[in-house]
Coordinates of C-alpha atoms in Angstrom, one line a residue:
X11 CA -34.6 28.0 42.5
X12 CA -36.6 28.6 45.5
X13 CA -34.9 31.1 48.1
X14 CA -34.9 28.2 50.7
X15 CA -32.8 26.5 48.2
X16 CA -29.8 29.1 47.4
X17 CA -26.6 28.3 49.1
X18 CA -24.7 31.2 50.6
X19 CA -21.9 32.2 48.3
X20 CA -19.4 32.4 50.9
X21 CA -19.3 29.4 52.3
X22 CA -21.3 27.0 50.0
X23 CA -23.5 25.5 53.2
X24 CA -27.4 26.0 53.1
X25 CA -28.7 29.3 54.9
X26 CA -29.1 28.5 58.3
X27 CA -32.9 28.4 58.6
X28 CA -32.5 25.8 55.8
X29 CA -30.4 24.1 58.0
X30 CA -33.0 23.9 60.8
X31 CA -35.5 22.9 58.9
X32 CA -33.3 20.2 57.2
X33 CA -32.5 18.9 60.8
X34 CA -36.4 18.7 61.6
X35 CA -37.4 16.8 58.7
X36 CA -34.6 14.2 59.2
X37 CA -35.5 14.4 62.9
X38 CA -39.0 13.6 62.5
X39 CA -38.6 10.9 59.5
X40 CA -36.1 9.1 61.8
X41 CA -39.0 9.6 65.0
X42 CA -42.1 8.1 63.0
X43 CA -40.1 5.3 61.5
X44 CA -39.8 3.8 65.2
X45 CA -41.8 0.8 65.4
X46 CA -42.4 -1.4 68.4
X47 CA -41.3 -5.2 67.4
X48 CA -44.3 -7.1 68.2
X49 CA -42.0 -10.0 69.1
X50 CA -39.4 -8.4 71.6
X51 CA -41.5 -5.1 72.5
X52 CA -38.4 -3.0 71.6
X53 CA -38.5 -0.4 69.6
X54 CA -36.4 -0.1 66.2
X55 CA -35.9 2.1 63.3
X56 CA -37.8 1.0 60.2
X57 CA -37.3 2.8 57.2
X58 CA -38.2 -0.7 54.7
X59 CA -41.4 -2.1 54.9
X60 CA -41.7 -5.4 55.0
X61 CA -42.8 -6.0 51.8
X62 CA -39.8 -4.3 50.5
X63 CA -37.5 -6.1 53.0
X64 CA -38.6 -9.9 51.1
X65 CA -38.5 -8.3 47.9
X66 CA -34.6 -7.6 48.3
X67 CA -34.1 -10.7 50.1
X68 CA -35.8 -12.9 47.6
X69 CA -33.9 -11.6 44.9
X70 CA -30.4 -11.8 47.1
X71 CA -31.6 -15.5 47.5
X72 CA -32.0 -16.6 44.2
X73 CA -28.3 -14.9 42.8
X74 CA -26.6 -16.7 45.9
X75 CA -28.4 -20.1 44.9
X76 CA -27.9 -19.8 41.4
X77 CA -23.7 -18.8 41.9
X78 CA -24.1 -21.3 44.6
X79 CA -25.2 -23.9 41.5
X80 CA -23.1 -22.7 39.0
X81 CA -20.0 -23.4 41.2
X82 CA -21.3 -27.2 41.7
X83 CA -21.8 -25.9 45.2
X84 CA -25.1 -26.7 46.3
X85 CA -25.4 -29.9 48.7
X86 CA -26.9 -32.4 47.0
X87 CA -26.2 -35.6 50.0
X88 CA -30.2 -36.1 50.2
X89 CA -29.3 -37.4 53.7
X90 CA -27.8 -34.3 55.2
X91 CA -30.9 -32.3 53.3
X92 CA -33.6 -34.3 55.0
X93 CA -31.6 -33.7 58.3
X94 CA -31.6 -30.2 58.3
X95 CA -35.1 -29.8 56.6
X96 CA -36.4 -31.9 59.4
X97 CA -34.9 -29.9 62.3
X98 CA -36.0 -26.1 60.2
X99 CA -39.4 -27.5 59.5
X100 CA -40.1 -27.7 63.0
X101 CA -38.7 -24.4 63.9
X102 CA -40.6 -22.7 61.4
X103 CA -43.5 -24.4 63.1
X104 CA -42.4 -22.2 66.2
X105 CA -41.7 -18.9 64.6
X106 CA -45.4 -19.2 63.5
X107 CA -46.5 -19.9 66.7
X108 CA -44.1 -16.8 67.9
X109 CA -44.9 -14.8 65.0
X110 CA -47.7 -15.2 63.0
X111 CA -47.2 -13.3 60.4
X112 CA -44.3 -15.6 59.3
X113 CA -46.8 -18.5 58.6
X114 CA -47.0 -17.3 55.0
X115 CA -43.7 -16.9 54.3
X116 CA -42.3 -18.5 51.4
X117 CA -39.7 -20.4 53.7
X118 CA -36.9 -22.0 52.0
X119 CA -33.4 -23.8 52.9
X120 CA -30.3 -24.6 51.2
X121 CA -27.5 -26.4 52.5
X122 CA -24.3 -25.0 50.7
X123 CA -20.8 -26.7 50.3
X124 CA -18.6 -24.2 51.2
X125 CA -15.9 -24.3 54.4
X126 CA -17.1 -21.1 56.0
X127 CA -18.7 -21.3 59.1
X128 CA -21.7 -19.7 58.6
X129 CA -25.4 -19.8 58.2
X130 CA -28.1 -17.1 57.8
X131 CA -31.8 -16.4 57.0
X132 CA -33.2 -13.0 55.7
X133 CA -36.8 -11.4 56.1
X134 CA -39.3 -13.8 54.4
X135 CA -37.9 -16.8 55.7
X136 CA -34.8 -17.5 52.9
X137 CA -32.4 -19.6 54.5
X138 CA -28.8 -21.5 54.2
X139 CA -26.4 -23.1 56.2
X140 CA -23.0 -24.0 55.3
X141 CA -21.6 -27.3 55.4
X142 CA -18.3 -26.4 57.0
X143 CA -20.1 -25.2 60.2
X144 CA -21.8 -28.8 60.3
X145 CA -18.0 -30.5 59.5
X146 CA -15.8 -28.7 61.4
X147 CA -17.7 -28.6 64.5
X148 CA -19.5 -32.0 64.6
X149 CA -22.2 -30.6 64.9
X150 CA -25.7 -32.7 66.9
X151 CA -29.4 -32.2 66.0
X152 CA -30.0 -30.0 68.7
X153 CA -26.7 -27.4 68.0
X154 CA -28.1 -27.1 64.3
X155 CA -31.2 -26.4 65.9
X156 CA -29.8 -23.4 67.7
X157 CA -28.2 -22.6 65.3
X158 CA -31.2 -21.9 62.8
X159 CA -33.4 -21.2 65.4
X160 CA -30.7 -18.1 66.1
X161 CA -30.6 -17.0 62.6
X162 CA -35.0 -17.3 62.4
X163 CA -35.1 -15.2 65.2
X164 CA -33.1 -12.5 63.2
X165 CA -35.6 -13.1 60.7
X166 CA -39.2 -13.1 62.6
X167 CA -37.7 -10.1 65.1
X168 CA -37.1 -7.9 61.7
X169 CA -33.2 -7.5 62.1
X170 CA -33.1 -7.4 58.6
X171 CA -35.1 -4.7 57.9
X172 CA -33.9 -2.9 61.0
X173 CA -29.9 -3.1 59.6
X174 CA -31.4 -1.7 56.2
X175 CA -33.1 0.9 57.9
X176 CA -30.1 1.4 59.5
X177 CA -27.7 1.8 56.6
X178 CA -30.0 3.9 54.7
X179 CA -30.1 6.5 58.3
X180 CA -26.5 6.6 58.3
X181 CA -26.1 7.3 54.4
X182 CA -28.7 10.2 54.5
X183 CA -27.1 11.1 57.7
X184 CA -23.7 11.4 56.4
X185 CA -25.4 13.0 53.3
X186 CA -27.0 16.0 55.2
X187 CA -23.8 16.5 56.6
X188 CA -21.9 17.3 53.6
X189 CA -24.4 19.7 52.9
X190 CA -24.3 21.6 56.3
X191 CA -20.9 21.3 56.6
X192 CA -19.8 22.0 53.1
X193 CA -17.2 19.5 53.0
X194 CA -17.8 15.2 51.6
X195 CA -18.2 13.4 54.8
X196 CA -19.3 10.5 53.0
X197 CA -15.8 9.0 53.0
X198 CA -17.0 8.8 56.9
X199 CA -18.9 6.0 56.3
X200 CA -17.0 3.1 58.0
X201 CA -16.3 5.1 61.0
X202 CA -20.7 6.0 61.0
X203 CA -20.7 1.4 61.1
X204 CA -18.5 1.3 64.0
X205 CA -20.5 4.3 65.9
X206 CA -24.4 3.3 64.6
X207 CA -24.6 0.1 63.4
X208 CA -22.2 -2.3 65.9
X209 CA -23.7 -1.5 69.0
X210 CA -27.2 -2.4 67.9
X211 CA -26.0 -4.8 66.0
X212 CA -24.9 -6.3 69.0
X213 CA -28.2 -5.6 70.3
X214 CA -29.3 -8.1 67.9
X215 CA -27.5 -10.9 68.2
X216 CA -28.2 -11.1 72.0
X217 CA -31.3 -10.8 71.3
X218 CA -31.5 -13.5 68.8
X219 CA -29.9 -15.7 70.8
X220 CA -32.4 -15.0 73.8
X221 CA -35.7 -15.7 71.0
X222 CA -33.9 -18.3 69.2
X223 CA -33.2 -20.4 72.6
X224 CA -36.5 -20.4 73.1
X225 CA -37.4 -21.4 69.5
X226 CA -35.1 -24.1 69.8
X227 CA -36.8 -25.7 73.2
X228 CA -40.6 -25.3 71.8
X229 CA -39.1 -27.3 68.8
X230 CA -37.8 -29.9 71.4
X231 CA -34.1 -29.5 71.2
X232 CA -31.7 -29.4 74.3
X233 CA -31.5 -25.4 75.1
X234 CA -27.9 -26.7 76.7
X235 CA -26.8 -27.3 72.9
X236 CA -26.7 -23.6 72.7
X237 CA -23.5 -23.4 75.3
X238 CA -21.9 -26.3 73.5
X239 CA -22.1 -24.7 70.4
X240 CA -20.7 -21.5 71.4
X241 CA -17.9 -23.4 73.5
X242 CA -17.4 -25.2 69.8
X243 CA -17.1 -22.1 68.2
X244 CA -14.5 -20.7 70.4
X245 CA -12.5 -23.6 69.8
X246 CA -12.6 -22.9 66.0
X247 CA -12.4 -19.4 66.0
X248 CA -9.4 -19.3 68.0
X249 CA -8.4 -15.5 67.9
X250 CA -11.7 -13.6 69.2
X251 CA -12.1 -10.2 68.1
X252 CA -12.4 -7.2 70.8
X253 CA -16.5 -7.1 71.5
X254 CA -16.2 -3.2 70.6
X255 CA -15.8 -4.0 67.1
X256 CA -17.6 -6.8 66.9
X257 CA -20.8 -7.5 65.6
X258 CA -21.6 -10.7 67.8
X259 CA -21.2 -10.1 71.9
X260 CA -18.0 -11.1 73.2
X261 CA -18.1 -15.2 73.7
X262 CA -17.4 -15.7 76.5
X263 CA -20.1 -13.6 77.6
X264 CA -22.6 -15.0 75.4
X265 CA -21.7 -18.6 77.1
X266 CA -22.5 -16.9 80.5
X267 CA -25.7 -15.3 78.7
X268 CA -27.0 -18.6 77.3
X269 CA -26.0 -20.5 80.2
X270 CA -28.4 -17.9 82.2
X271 CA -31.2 -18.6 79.4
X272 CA -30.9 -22.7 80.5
X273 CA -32.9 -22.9 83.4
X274 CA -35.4 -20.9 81.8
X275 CA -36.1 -22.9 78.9
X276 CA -35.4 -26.4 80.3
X277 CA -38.9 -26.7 81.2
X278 CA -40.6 -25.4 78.1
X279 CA -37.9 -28.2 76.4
X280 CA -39.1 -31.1 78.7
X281 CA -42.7 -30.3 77.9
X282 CA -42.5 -30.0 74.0
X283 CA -40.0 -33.5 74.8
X284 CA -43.0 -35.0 76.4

C-alpha cells in the first residue's frame, strides 16, 4: 500500500495531506462537470452523459411498460391515445425547434391506467401520462398540453441527467466523508436530499414550467391553461406540503409565476393560432 494510502492508526481517518488532496480531486471533478444548458444558459452539474442518461431511461421505460402490461394497465381506448399523441406530436415538434438535438430522439408515449396524478418524461424523450390526472381533473386539450409540454421541458433542459448527477455528488460526497471523518455518514443520506437536491430541484420545476409555457404556446395551446391547471391541482391536492420540503414551488406561487409568464406568451400563442 502506497504511503498516501495508510490510515493513521489512531484515529482510522486518512493523513491529512491525503485529506487535502482528496478534497481537491472531488473539488475539481465537481468544477469541470459544470456545463452551461444550451436551452436555459444556466449552468448545472453533469456527471452522466447524455448517452448514458437515455441508456438508463430507456431501460426504466421498457420495465415500467412491460409491469404496466402485465397488470392490464396500459390504455388501450384508441380515442384517448390519438388525443394525447396528437397534442405530444406537436410539442415534440417544438422541443426540436427549441432543442435540436432532441429531433432524434426515439420519442415515445404511453397513456397508463392508473389513479395517480401524474405524468413524466425522461432524457431521450420516453414519456407517460396517467389517466387519473386526465379523469380527476377534467382535463382540456390545452391543460394536457401544459402538462407535457412541462414534463418535455424537464427532458430537453437535461433535468434528468442533472438529478443523476446530483445523486451520484451527494453519494461520493457523503462517501468521502466517512473516510475523513472516520465515522458512516452514509446513513446521512436523506438529510444530504433535503439540503442538495430540493432546492435545485425546485430550481427545476420553475424552470420547466417557464420552458414548457412557451412550448405549449409555439404548439398553439392557450398559455392560460397553465393557471387553470395548477388552480385544478390545488383543488385535488387539498393538503399542500411546506415549499421547503417540497420538490415542486409552493402553488400558490407557481399560479402567480405562470400568471406572470401569460402576457408573455399570449402573443407567440395567437401567432402559431393564426
Amino acid at each position: 500500500m502506497e504511503p498516501d494510502q495508510q490510515y493513521n492508526k489512531g484515529t482510522h481517518m486518512l493523513k491529512p495531506h491525503t485529506n487535502k488532496i482528496l478534497i481537491a480531486v472531488l473539488g475539481c471533478t465537481l468544477l469541470v462537470a459544470c456545463e452551461t444548458n444550451p436551452v436555459s444558459g444556466r449552468q448545472q452539474l453533469v456527471l452522466v452523459s447524455e448517452e448514458q442518461a437515455q441508456q438508463a431511461s430507456a431501460q426504466a421505460y421498457s420495465q415500467t411498460l412491460a409491469e404496466a402490461q402485465g397488470k392490464g394497465r396500459l390504455n388501450t381506448d384508441a380515442a384517448l391515445n390519438a388525443r394525447v399523441r396528437r397534442i405530444t406530436d406537436r410539442l415534440i415538434v417544438q422541443a426540436g425547434n427549441m432543442y435540436p438535438e432532441s429531433r432524434s430522439w426515439k420519442w415515445s408515449i404511453a397513456v397508463i391506467d392508473e389513479p395517480k396524478i401524474n405524468a413524466w418524461a425522461m432524457p431521450g424523450g420516453k414519456m407517460a401520462i396517467y389517466t387519473g390526472i386526465i379523469e380527476k381533473l377534467s382535463l382540456s386539450d390545452d391543460e394536457i398540453a401544459q402538462i407535457m409540454g412541462h414534463e418535455i421541458s424537464h427532458a430537453i433542459l437535461g433535468h434528468g441527467r442533472e438529478r443523476m448527477s446530483r445523486a451520484m455528488a451527494t453519494q461520493g460526497g457523503l462517501q468521502l466523508g466517512s473516510v475523513l471523518s472516520g465515522r458512516d455518514l452514509t446513513a446521512l443520506g436523506p438529510v444530504a436530499t433535503v439540503a442538495l437536491n430540493l432546492p435545485n430541484s425546485r430550481n427545476a420545476e420553475s424552470e420547466a414550467d417557464r420552458y414548457g409555457v412557451e412550448l405549449a404556446a409555439r404548439a398553439g395551446y392557450d398559455p392560460r391553461a397553465a393557471v387553470t391547471l395548477w388552480e385544478k391541482m390545488i383543488r385535488a391536492s387539498g393538503n399542500n406540503p411546506p415549499q421547503f420540503l417540497s420538490t415542486h414551488p409552493n402553488p400558490d406561487n407557481r399560479i402567480q409565476a405562470l400568471q406572470a409568464l401569460v402576457p408573455r406568451m399570449m402573443p407567440i400563442y395567437e401567432q402559431a393560432r393564426g
